[in-house]
Amino acid sequence: MSKRFQAPRGTFDILPAEAERREATYLVAAELFARAGYGRLETPAFEDTELFARGVGEGTDIVHKEMFTFTDQGDRSLTLRPEATAAICRAYIEHGMHRLPQPVKVWSWGPYFRHERPQAGRYRQFHQLDAEVIGSDSPLVDAELIMLLDDLLRGLGVPGLRLRLSSLGTPASRAAYREELRAYLRAREGKLAPEVRERISENPLRAFDSKDQATREVMGEAPLMVERLDQPDAEHFAEVRSLLDQAGVPYVLDGTLVRGLDYYTRTVFEFESEALDAQAATLGGGGRYDGLVEAIGGPATPGCGWAAGIERILLALDAPEPEPLADVFVAAPSEQGARAFALVQELRGAGLRAELDLAGRSLKGQMKQADRLGARRAVILDDEGKAEVRDMTSGEQEELDLARAVEALSR
Ligand code: AMP
């Protein structure tokens, strides 16, 4: 027997019913972004490996162990994009977008790749909806972005939403805080999980993400970055919170929120849903990255953005009733197949969802198929070139003037 293939580990096929739910989500997002003045920007599915190493950060889990990296025929190291922001900043620089009126507001939708251990809501190829605002450090931008994601998730009806919010300050204040945290962790090294202990020098902030009980107890008492903000950072954060308060957006202030990427400065946030497993409960998150554009070779430019996981959003939502697939089913004995085909084309041309039998069914079988497709009406062609139309709900049937079929069936 020959090998039976399966989709690669951590990937999945999107079947038609699922595709429809995605499309509906996409349309809600597109409408929201259009109203808020965001343009669509799409970058390639892979980039120079170094862009992510420098942009996302060498010390992060993503760069450290989750990237799909390969060498191409020209001996270049390329990586399937694990996230959107670094690539969008690369595009901003490459196309001289700093010369446009600032800020530049963009959104994107597409596949991303991370070599993670697969589980519900965690895949190796997943999809993100992404929003970025580059070229303004105004707290209005942070608030607008957070409110857009809040609007989207509420508009879609995601249950049990929770927004966590914090500020990570600027690189200088964070460096001082990191030293303080390192000293705190070193003094308690014996109580920390080995993987946390190993990374005290490299990335002490990640200790806040540990699931280890003893480590969590240590972290419960640890100094927090939000308590160490410089005056301008503290004012910026207070302004963001005040804008959210005025808009009535509920959030929880959470000084343990660090996010898994190095480039964040000032505001960071995450939306979770109680409907999801704790292991993969985050629907989306983001924050400000005022040093990123410069770090990857552009002019010093502030930025802020978020990414939301499409699969997570759909997991958190109940699957809706399937939509009917057809308005009209055209049934005919097999000798009249060509006439049925022509009528279906005519009806589709007029904007109706029309179907016909493609499997050699008997007339009775065709009526069953019409039912399965949820068609409201069936047209039944006979051998004499006449036609009747049946209301599939009431079963009522009457003659149909084929010359005026579109008009009659559009009602
Ligand atoms: P991140 O860039 O890690 O903040 O991810 C943003 C969002 O993308 C997360 O909140 C998730 O909803 C989603 N996401 C991240 N990684 C995965 C994954 N491996 N599988 C599915 N969704 C993911």
Short mmCIF file of C-alpha atoms and ligand atoms in Angstrom, two decimals:
data_model
loop_
_atom_site.label_atom_id
_atom_site.label_comp_id
_atom_site.label_asym_id
_atom_site.label_seq_id
_atom_site.Cartn_x
_atom_site.Cartn_y
_atom_site.Cartn_z
CA MET A 1 0.00 0.00 0.00
CA SER A 2 1.33 3.46 -0.78
CA LYS A 3 1.89 6.03 1.93
CA ARG A 4 -1.14 8.00 3.15
CA PHE A 5 -0.25 11.64 3.56
CA GLN A 6 -1.43 13.90 6.34
CA ALA A 7 -1.10 17.65 6.83
CA PRO A 8 2.26 18.28 8.58
CA ARG A 9 2.27 18.25 12.39
CA GLY A 10 0.82 21.44 13.84
CA THR A 11 -0.88 22.47 10.58
CA PHE A 12 -4.49 22.03 9.43
CA ASP A 13 -6.70 22.26 6.39
CA ILE A 14 -9.38 24.92 6.31
CA LEU A 15 -12.54 23.21 5.08
CA PRO A 16 -15.39 25.19 3.48
CA ALA A 17 -17.59 25.65 6.58
CA GLU A 18 -14.57 26.87 8.55
CA ALA A 19 -13.46 29.09 5.67
CA GLU A 20 -16.84 30.80 5.81
CA ARG A 21 -16.41 31.65 9.51
CA ARG A 22 -12.98 33.07 8.77
CA GLU A 23 -14.30 35.14 5.92
CA ALA A 24 -16.99 36.59 8.19
CA THR A 25 -14.34 37.53 10.77
CA TYR A 26 -12.21 39.05 8.05
CA LEU A 27 -15.08 41.21 6.81
CA VAL A 28 -15.81 42.56 10.31
CA ALA A 29 -12.12 43.46 10.70
CA ALA A 30 -11.86 45.05 7.23
CA GLU A 31 -14.87 47.26 7.95
CA LEU A 32 -13.48 48.32 11.34
CA PHE A 33 -10.09 49.23 9.86
CA ALA A 34 -11.64 51.10 6.93
CA ARG A 35 -13.60 53.29 9.34
CA ALA A 36 -10.46 53.99 11.41
CA GLY A 37 -8.34 54.91 8.36
CA TYR A 38 -5.99 51.91 8.27
CA GLY A 39 -4.61 50.79 4.90
CA ARG A 40 -3.84 47.18 4.02
CA LEU A 41 -0.16 46.20 3.91
CA GLU A 42 1.01 42.65 3.20
CA THR A 43 4.62 41.49 3.46
CA PRO A 44 6.12 38.20 2.14
CA ALA A 45 5.74 34.95 4.07
CA PHE A 46 9.52 34.80 4.56
CA GLU A 47 12.26 37.32 5.27
CA ASP A 48 15.98 37.49 5.97
CA THR A 49 16.58 35.53 9.16
CA GLU A 50 18.54 38.44 10.57
CA LEU A 51 15.52 40.74 10.45
CA PHE A 52 13.78 38.62 13.09
CA ALA A 53 16.97 37.95 15.05
CA ARG A 54 17.54 41.71 15.35
CA GLY A 55 13.92 42.83 15.43
CA VAL A 56 12.29 40.25 17.69
CA GLY A 57 15.45 39.67 19.75
CA GLU A 58 18.03 36.87 20.07
CA GLY A 59 17.01 36.14 23.65
CA THR A 60 13.32 35.48 22.89
CA ASP A 61 11.71 32.02 22.70
CA ILE A 62 10.61 32.77 19.16
CA VAL A 63 14.11 33.39 17.80
CA HIS A 64 15.76 30.96 20.18
CA LYS A 65 13.80 27.85 19.26
CA GLU A 66 10.62 28.45 17.26
CA MET A 67 11.69 29.74 13.85
CA PHE A 68 11.40 27.76 10.62
CA THR A 69 14.73 28.74 9.11
CA PHE A 70 16.17 27.44 5.84
CA THR A 71 19.01 28.19 3.45
CA ASP A 72 18.00 28.89 -0.13
CA GLN A 73 19.88 27.95 -3.32
CA GLY A 74 21.77 31.25 -3.12
CA ASP A 75 23.05 30.37 0.36
CA ARG A 76 20.88 33.01 2.03
CA SER A 77 19.39 32.28 5.44
CA LEU A 78 15.64 32.87 5.27
CA THR A 79 12.92 32.41 7.89
CA LEU A 80 9.18 31.85 7.58
CA ARG A 81 7.78 34.88 9.38
CA PRO A 82 6.97 34.14 13.04
CA GLU A 83 5.30 37.55 13.57
CA ALA A 84 4.31 40.66 11.64
CA THR A 85 5.76 43.75 13.26
CA ALA A 86 9.44 43.43 12.30
CA ALA A 87 8.50 42.79 8.65
CA ILE A 88 6.07 45.72 8.54
CA CYS A 89 8.75 48.01 9.99
CA ARG A 90 11.15 46.66 7.35
CA ALA A 91 8.59 47.60 4.66
CA TYR A 92 8.09 51.04 6.26
CA ILE A 93 11.83 51.70 5.96
CA GLU A 94 12.25 50.09 2.52
CA HIS A 95 9.48 52.21 0.97
CA GLY A 96 10.55 55.47 2.65
CA MET A 97 7.21 55.68 4.43
CA HIS A 98 8.67 58.10 6.98
CA ARG A 99 8.24 60.72 4.20
CA LEU A 100 4.46 60.20 4.21
CA PRO A 101 2.25 62.15 6.62
CA GLN A 102 2.75 60.50 10.02
CA PRO A 103 1.67 58.26 11.51
CA VAL A 104 1.28 55.49 8.93
CA LYS A 105 -1.60 53.19 9.93
CA VAL A 106 -1.74 49.71 8.42
CA TRP A 107 -3.32 46.31 8.98
CA SER A 108 -2.67 42.85 7.61
CA TRP A 109 -4.07 39.31 7.65
CA GLY A 110 -2.19 36.12 6.89
CA PRO A 111 -0.27 33.01 7.93
CA TYR A 112 2.61 32.92 10.46
CA PHE A 113 4.91 30.08 11.45
CA ARG A 114 6.34 28.98 14.78
CA HIS A 115 7.84 25.63 15.70
CA GLU A 116 5.77 25.17 18.86
CA ARG A 117 4.40 22.06 20.54
CA PRO A 118 0.96 21.68 18.94
CA GLN A 119 -2.19 21.73 21.11
CA ALA A 120 -5.66 23.29 20.91
CA GLY A 121 -5.10 26.91 19.90
CA ARG A 122 -1.38 26.43 19.30
CA TYR A 123 -0.21 25.50 15.81
CA ARG A 124 2.90 25.65 13.66
CA GLN A 125 1.10 27.53 10.93
CA PHE A 126 -1.52 29.90 12.29
CA HIS A 127 -3.12 33.14 11.14
CA GLN A 128 -2.92 36.60 12.58
CA LEU A 129 -4.79 39.80 12.13
CA ASP A 130 -2.33 42.60 12.71
CA ALA A 131 -2.51 46.38 13.18
CA GLU A 132 0.44 48.80 13.32
CA VAL A 133 0.72 52.57 13.69
CA ILE A 134 4.19 53.86 12.91
CA GLY A 135 5.46 57.41 13.36
CA SER A 136 3.69 58.77 16.44
CA ASP A 137 4.39 58.39 20.14
CA SER A 138 1.05 59.90 21.17
CA PRO A 139 -0.87 57.96 23.85
CA LEU A 140 -3.89 58.48 21.57
CA VAL A 141 -2.35 55.88 19.27
CA ASP A 142 -1.99 53.29 22.04
CA ALA A 143 -5.59 53.90 23.12
CA GLU A 144 -6.94 53.79 19.56
CA LEU A 145 -5.22 50.48 18.85
CA ILE A 146 -6.41 48.88 22.08
CA MET A 147 -9.95 50.08 21.43
CA LEU A 148 -9.92 48.70 17.90
CA LEU A 149 -9.07 45.22 19.16
CA ASP A 150 -11.60 45.59 21.97
CA ASP A 151 -14.27 46.62 19.42
CA LEU A 152 -13.40 43.75 17.14
CA LEU A 153 -13.53 41.06 19.83
CA ARG A 154 -16.73 42.46 21.35
CA GLY A 155 -18.30 42.93 17.93
CA LEU A 156 -17.61 39.29 17.11
CA GLY A 157 -19.15 38.27 20.43
CA VAL A 158 -16.09 36.70 22.09
CA PRO A 159 -17.24 35.67 25.60
CA GLY A 160 -15.39 36.26 28.89
CA LEU A 161 -13.04 38.95 27.59
CA ARG A 162 -10.30 40.32 29.80
CA LEU A 163 -7.78 43.05 28.93
CA ARG A 164 -4.48 43.15 30.83
CA LEU A 165 -2.44 46.33 30.60
CA SER A 166 1.01 47.42 31.72
CA SER A 167 3.96 49.61 30.79
CA LEU A 168 7.55 48.47 30.30
CA GLY A 169 9.10 51.93 30.23
CA THR A 170 11.97 52.90 27.94
CA PRO A 171 15.16 50.89 27.30
CA ALA A 172 17.14 52.97 29.82
CA SER A 173 14.68 52.59 32.70
CA ARG A 174 14.18 48.93 31.79
CA ALA A 175 17.94 48.29 31.87
CA ALA A 176 18.12 49.66 35.42
CA TYR A 177 15.07 47.64 36.40
CA ARG A 178 16.55 44.48 34.81
CA GLU A 179 19.62 44.84 37.00
CA GLU A 180 17.41 45.18 40.06
CA LEU A 181 15.40 42.11 39.03
CA ARG A 182 18.56 40.08 38.31
CA ALA A 183 19.87 40.84 41.79
CA TYR A 184 16.48 39.87 43.26
CA LEU A 185 16.44 36.57 41.32
CA ARG A 186 20.08 35.70 42.09
CA ALA A 187 19.39 36.14 45.80
CA ARG A 188 16.61 33.51 45.45
CA GLU A 189 18.20 31.26 42.83
CA GLY A 190 17.63 28.08 44.86
CA LYS A 191 13.86 28.43 44.61
CA LEU A 192 13.71 29.03 40.85
CA ALA A 193 12.95 26.48 38.12
CA PRO A 194 16.13 25.49 36.19
CA GLU A 195 15.00 27.11 32.90
CA VAL A 196 14.37 30.39 34.74
CA ARG A 197 17.71 30.22 36.57
CA GLU A 198 19.54 29.67 33.28
CA ARG A 199 18.16 32.86 31.82
CA ILE A 200 18.65 35.29 34.70
CA SER A 201 21.44 37.05 32.82
CA GLU A 202 19.95 36.86 29.37
CA ASN A 203 16.27 37.66 29.98
CA PRO A 204 15.25 37.94 33.64
CA LEU A 205 11.80 39.34 32.72
CA ARG A 206 10.74 35.97 31.33
CA ALA A 207 10.69 34.65 34.91
CA PHE A 208 7.22 36.29 35.15
CA ASP A 209 5.94 33.86 32.49
CA SER A 210 7.04 30.72 34.39
CA LYS A 211 4.36 28.15 35.22
CA ASP A 212 6.50 26.63 38.00
CA GLN A 213 4.80 27.02 41.42
CA ALA A 214 7.91 27.89 43.49
CA THR A 215 9.06 30.35 40.81
CA ARG A 216 5.62 31.95 40.79
CA GLU A 217 5.79 32.48 44.54
CA VAL A 218 9.14 34.23 44.17
CA MET A 219 7.75 36.35 41.33
CA GLY A 220 4.70 37.34 43.40
CA GLU A 221 7.02 39.42 45.60
CA ALA A 222 9.34 40.63 42.84
CA PRO A 223 9.76 44.34 42.03
CA LEU A 224 7.65 45.39 39.01
CA MET A 225 8.63 47.57 36.05
CA VAL A 226 5.37 49.61 36.30
CA GLU A 227 6.55 50.75 39.74
CA ARG A 228 9.87 51.92 38.28
CA LEU A 229 8.76 54.08 35.37
CA ASP A 230 10.54 57.39 34.63
CA GLN A 231 8.42 60.52 34.84
CA PRO A 232 7.69 60.80 31.05
CA ASP A 233 6.85 57.07 30.80
CA ALA A 234 4.60 57.25 33.85
CA GLU A 235 2.79 60.26 32.35
CA HIS A 236 2.43 58.52 28.99
CA PHE A 237 0.95 55.46 30.66
CA ALA A 238 -1.39 57.53 32.82
CA GLU A 239 -2.67 59.24 29.66
CA VAL A 240 -3.32 55.89 27.91
CA ARG A 241 -5.26 54.65 30.93
CA SER A 242 -7.22 57.87 31.21
CA LEU A 243 -8.26 57.61 27.53
CA LEU A 244 -9.42 54.02 28.07
CA ASP A 245 -11.28 55.03 31.23
CA GLN A 246 -13.05 57.85 29.40
CA ALA A 247 -14.02 55.45 26.63
CA GLY A 248 -15.34 52.95 29.17
CA VAL A 249 -12.95 50.17 28.12
CA PRO A 250 -12.45 47.84 31.10
CA TYR A 251 -8.93 46.57 31.83
CA VAL A 252 -6.84 45.08 34.60
CA LEU A 253 -3.54 46.71 35.49
CA ASP A 254 -1.04 43.83 35.57
CA GLY A 255 2.62 44.57 36.29
CA THR A 256 3.61 40.96 35.57
CA LEU A 257 2.72 41.26 31.89
CA VAL A 258 5.98 41.13 29.92
CA ARG A 259 5.14 39.72 26.44
CA GLY A 260 7.50 37.35 24.65
CA LEU A 261 9.25 39.79 22.31
CA ASP A 262 12.16 42.11 23.08
CA TYR A 263 11.13 45.17 21.14
CA TYR A 264 8.38 46.49 23.41
CA THR A 265 8.65 49.85 25.17
CA ARG A 266 6.04 51.63 27.29
CA THR A 267 2.48 50.27 26.81
CA VAL A 268 1.92 46.50 26.55
CA PHE A 269 -1.42 44.67 26.61
CA GLU A 270 -3.10 41.32 26.08
CA PHE A 271 -6.69 40.24 25.57
CA GLU A 272 -7.73 36.85 26.96
CA SER A 273 -10.96 34.87 26.91
CA GLU A 274 -12.25 32.67 29.72
CA ALA A 275 -13.67 30.42 27.01
CA LEU A 276 -10.13 29.23 26.16
CA ASP A 277 -7.72 26.83 27.94
CA ALA A 278 -5.31 28.66 30.23
CA GLN A 279 -2.37 27.34 28.14
CA ALA A 280 -3.55 29.22 25.07
CA ALA A 281 -5.99 31.81 26.41
CA THR A 282 -4.48 34.90 24.78
CA LEU A 283 -6.51 36.10 21.82
CA GLY A 284 -4.18 38.91 20.92
CA GLY A 285 -1.73 41.36 22.30
CA GLY A 286 0.78 44.02 21.49
CA GLY A 287 2.26 47.27 22.57
CA ARG A 288 4.59 50.11 21.76
CA TYR A 289 7.98 49.56 20.10
CA ASP A 290 9.64 52.97 19.93
CA GLY A 291 13.13 51.58 19.20
CA LEU A 292 12.35 48.88 16.63
CA VAL A 293 12.51 50.86 13.36
CA GLU A 294 15.89 52.25 14.34
CA ALA A 295 17.14 48.83 15.53
CA ILE A 296 16.59 47.40 12.04
CA GLY A 297 18.30 50.25 10.24
CA GLY A 298 15.68 53.00 9.86
CA PRO A 299 15.40 56.51 11.28
CA ALA A 300 14.42 56.78 14.97
CA THR A 301 10.65 56.27 14.73
CA PRO A 302 8.09 55.37 17.38
CA GLY A 303 5.49 52.67 16.72
CA CYS A 304 2.70 50.72 18.32
CA GLY A 305 0.65 47.70 17.27
CA TRP A 306 -0.99 44.37 18.01
CA ALA A 307 -1.58 40.94 16.58
CA ALA A 308 -4.60 38.71 17.21
CA GLY A 309 -4.81 34.98 16.53
CA ILE A 310 -7.62 34.06 14.15
CA GLU A 311 -7.78 30.41 15.30
CA ARG A 312 -8.00 31.48 18.94
CA ILE A 313 -10.80 33.93 18.18
CA LEU A 314 -12.77 31.25 16.33
CA LEU A 315 -12.14 28.73 19.12
CA ALA A 316 -13.54 31.18 21.66
CA LEU A 317 -16.69 31.73 19.59
CA ASP A 318 -19.44 29.16 19.29
CA ALA A 319 -19.76 27.78 15.79
CA PRO A 320 -22.85 29.41 14.26
CA GLU A 321 -25.63 27.55 12.43
CA PRO A 322 -24.42 26.73 8.92
CA GLU A 323 -25.75 29.08 6.26
CA PRO A 324 -27.81 27.63 3.39
CA LEU A 325 -25.59 27.02 0.37
CA ALA A 326 -28.13 27.74 -2.37
CA ASP A 327 -31.18 29.91 -3.08
CA VAL A 328 -32.46 27.83 -5.97
CA PHE A 329 -31.89 24.22 -7.03
CA VAL A 330 -32.62 23.40 -10.65
CA ALA A 331 -33.77 19.77 -10.96
CA ALA A 332 -34.20 18.00 -14.29
CA PRO A 333 -34.29 14.51 -15.79
CA SER A 334 -30.87 13.58 -17.17
CA GLU A 335 -31.84 14.29 -20.82
CA GLN A 336 -32.63 17.87 -19.81
CA GLY A 337 -29.24 18.36 -18.09
CA ALA A 338 -28.05 20.92 -20.64
CA ARG A 339 -31.17 23.07 -20.12
CA ALA A 340 -30.72 22.91 -16.33
CA PHE A 341 -27.07 23.92 -16.76
CA ALA A 342 -28.01 26.94 -18.92
CA LEU A 343 -30.70 28.07 -16.47
CA VAL A 344 -28.28 27.81 -13.53
CA GLN A 345 -25.76 29.99 -15.38
CA GLU A 346 -28.47 32.55 -16.10
CA LEU A 347 -29.59 32.62 -12.45
CA ARG A 348 -26.03 32.92 -11.16
CA GLY A 349 -25.42 35.74 -13.63
CA ALA A 350 -28.38 37.54 -12.06
CA GLY A 351 -26.80 37.20 -8.59
CA LEU A 352 -28.72 34.18 -7.28
CA ARG A 353 -27.00 31.22 -5.65
CA ALA A 354 -28.10 28.47 -7.98
CA GLU A 355 -27.18 24.77 -7.98
CA LEU A 356 -27.88 21.70 -10.07
CA ASP A 357 -27.26 17.99 -9.86
CA LEU A 358 -23.68 17.00 -10.69
CA ALA A 359 -23.89 13.36 -9.65
CA GLY A 360 -26.45 11.66 -11.91
CA ARG A 361 -29.19 11.55 -9.26
CA SER A 362 -32.82 10.59 -9.96
CA LEU A 363 -35.36 13.41 -9.73
CA LYS A 364 -36.23 12.25 -6.22
CA GLY A 365 -32.53 12.24 -5.27
CA GLN A 366 -32.19 15.74 -6.71
CA MET A 367 -34.99 17.04 -4.45
CA LYS A 368 -33.18 15.52 -1.47
CA GLN A 369 -30.00 17.27 -2.53
CA ALA A 370 -31.90 20.58 -2.84
CA ASP A 371 -32.99 20.09 0.77
CA ARG A 372 -29.46 19.34 1.97
CA LEU A 373 -28.19 22.54 0.36
CA GLY A 374 -30.89 24.50 2.17
CA ALA A 375 -32.37 25.83 -1.10
CA ARG A 376 -35.56 27.81 -0.52
CA ARG A 377 -36.94 26.89 -3.95
CA ALA A 378 -36.47 24.20 -6.53
CA VAL A 379 -37.15 24.57 -10.25
CA ILE A 380 -38.22 21.29 -11.86
CA LEU A 381 -37.76 21.05 -15.62
CA ASP A 382 -39.79 18.42 -17.45
CA ASP A 383 -39.32 16.60 -20.75
CA GLU A 384 -41.68 18.90 -22.63
CA GLY A 385 -39.64 22.03 -21.97
CA LYS A 386 -41.97 23.28 -19.25
CA ALA A 387 -41.02 24.12 -15.68
CA GLU A 388 -42.54 24.26 -12.21
CA VAL A 389 -41.22 25.97 -9.11
CA ARG A 390 -41.57 24.38 -5.68
CA ASP A 391 -41.42 26.22 -2.38
CA MET A 392 -39.18 23.85 -0.39
CA THR A 393 -40.68 24.87 2.97
CA SER A 394 -44.41 24.67 2.19
CA GLY A 395 -44.14 22.11 -0.63
CA GLU A 396 -46.42 24.31 -2.79
CA GLN A 397 -45.75 23.99 -6.48
CA GLU A 398 -46.77 26.17 -9.43
CA GLU A 399 -45.95 26.67 -13.07
CA LEU A 400 -42.92 28.81 -13.92
CA ASP A 401 -42.64 30.93 -17.06
CA LEU A 402 -39.02 30.22 -18.04
CA ALA A 403 -38.77 33.48 -20.00
CA ARG A 404 -39.22 35.32 -16.70
CA ALA A 405 -37.43 32.87 -14.41
CA VAL A 406 -34.91 35.37 -12.97
CA GLU A 407 -37.67 37.83 -12.12
CA ALA A 408 -39.86 35.18 -10.50
CA LEU A 409 -37.02 33.54 -8.53
CA SER A 410 -35.53 36.81 -7.31
CA ARG A 411 -38.66 37.55 -5.28
P1 AMP B 1 2.26 37.02 19.87
O1 AMP B 1 2.93 37.63 18.69
O2 AMP B 1 3.00 35.85 20.45
O3 AMP B 1 1.81 38.00 20.88
O4 AMP B 1 0.93 36.37 19.28
C1 AMP B 1 -0.22 37.11 19.00
C2 AMP B 1 -1.41 36.20 18.97
O5 AMP B 1 -1.25 35.23 17.95
C3 AMP B 1 -1.57 35.37 20.23
O6 AMP B 1 -2.28 36.10 21.20
C4 AMP B 1 -2.36 34.19 19.74
O7 AMP B 1 -3.73 34.50 19.65
C5 AMP B 1 -1.82 34.00 18.35
N1 AMP B 1 -0.76 32.95 18.33
C6 AMP B 1 0.54 33.05 18.67
N2 AMP B 1 1.19 31.90 18.50
C7 AMP B 1 0.27 31.02 18.05
C8 AMP B 1 0.31 29.63 17.68
N3 AMP B 1 1.44 28.92 17.73
N4 AMP B 1 -0.83 29.05 17.26
C9 AMP B 1 -2.00 29.77 17.18
N5 AMP B 1 -2.08 31.06 17.52
C10 AMP B 1 -0.98 31.68 17.94
#
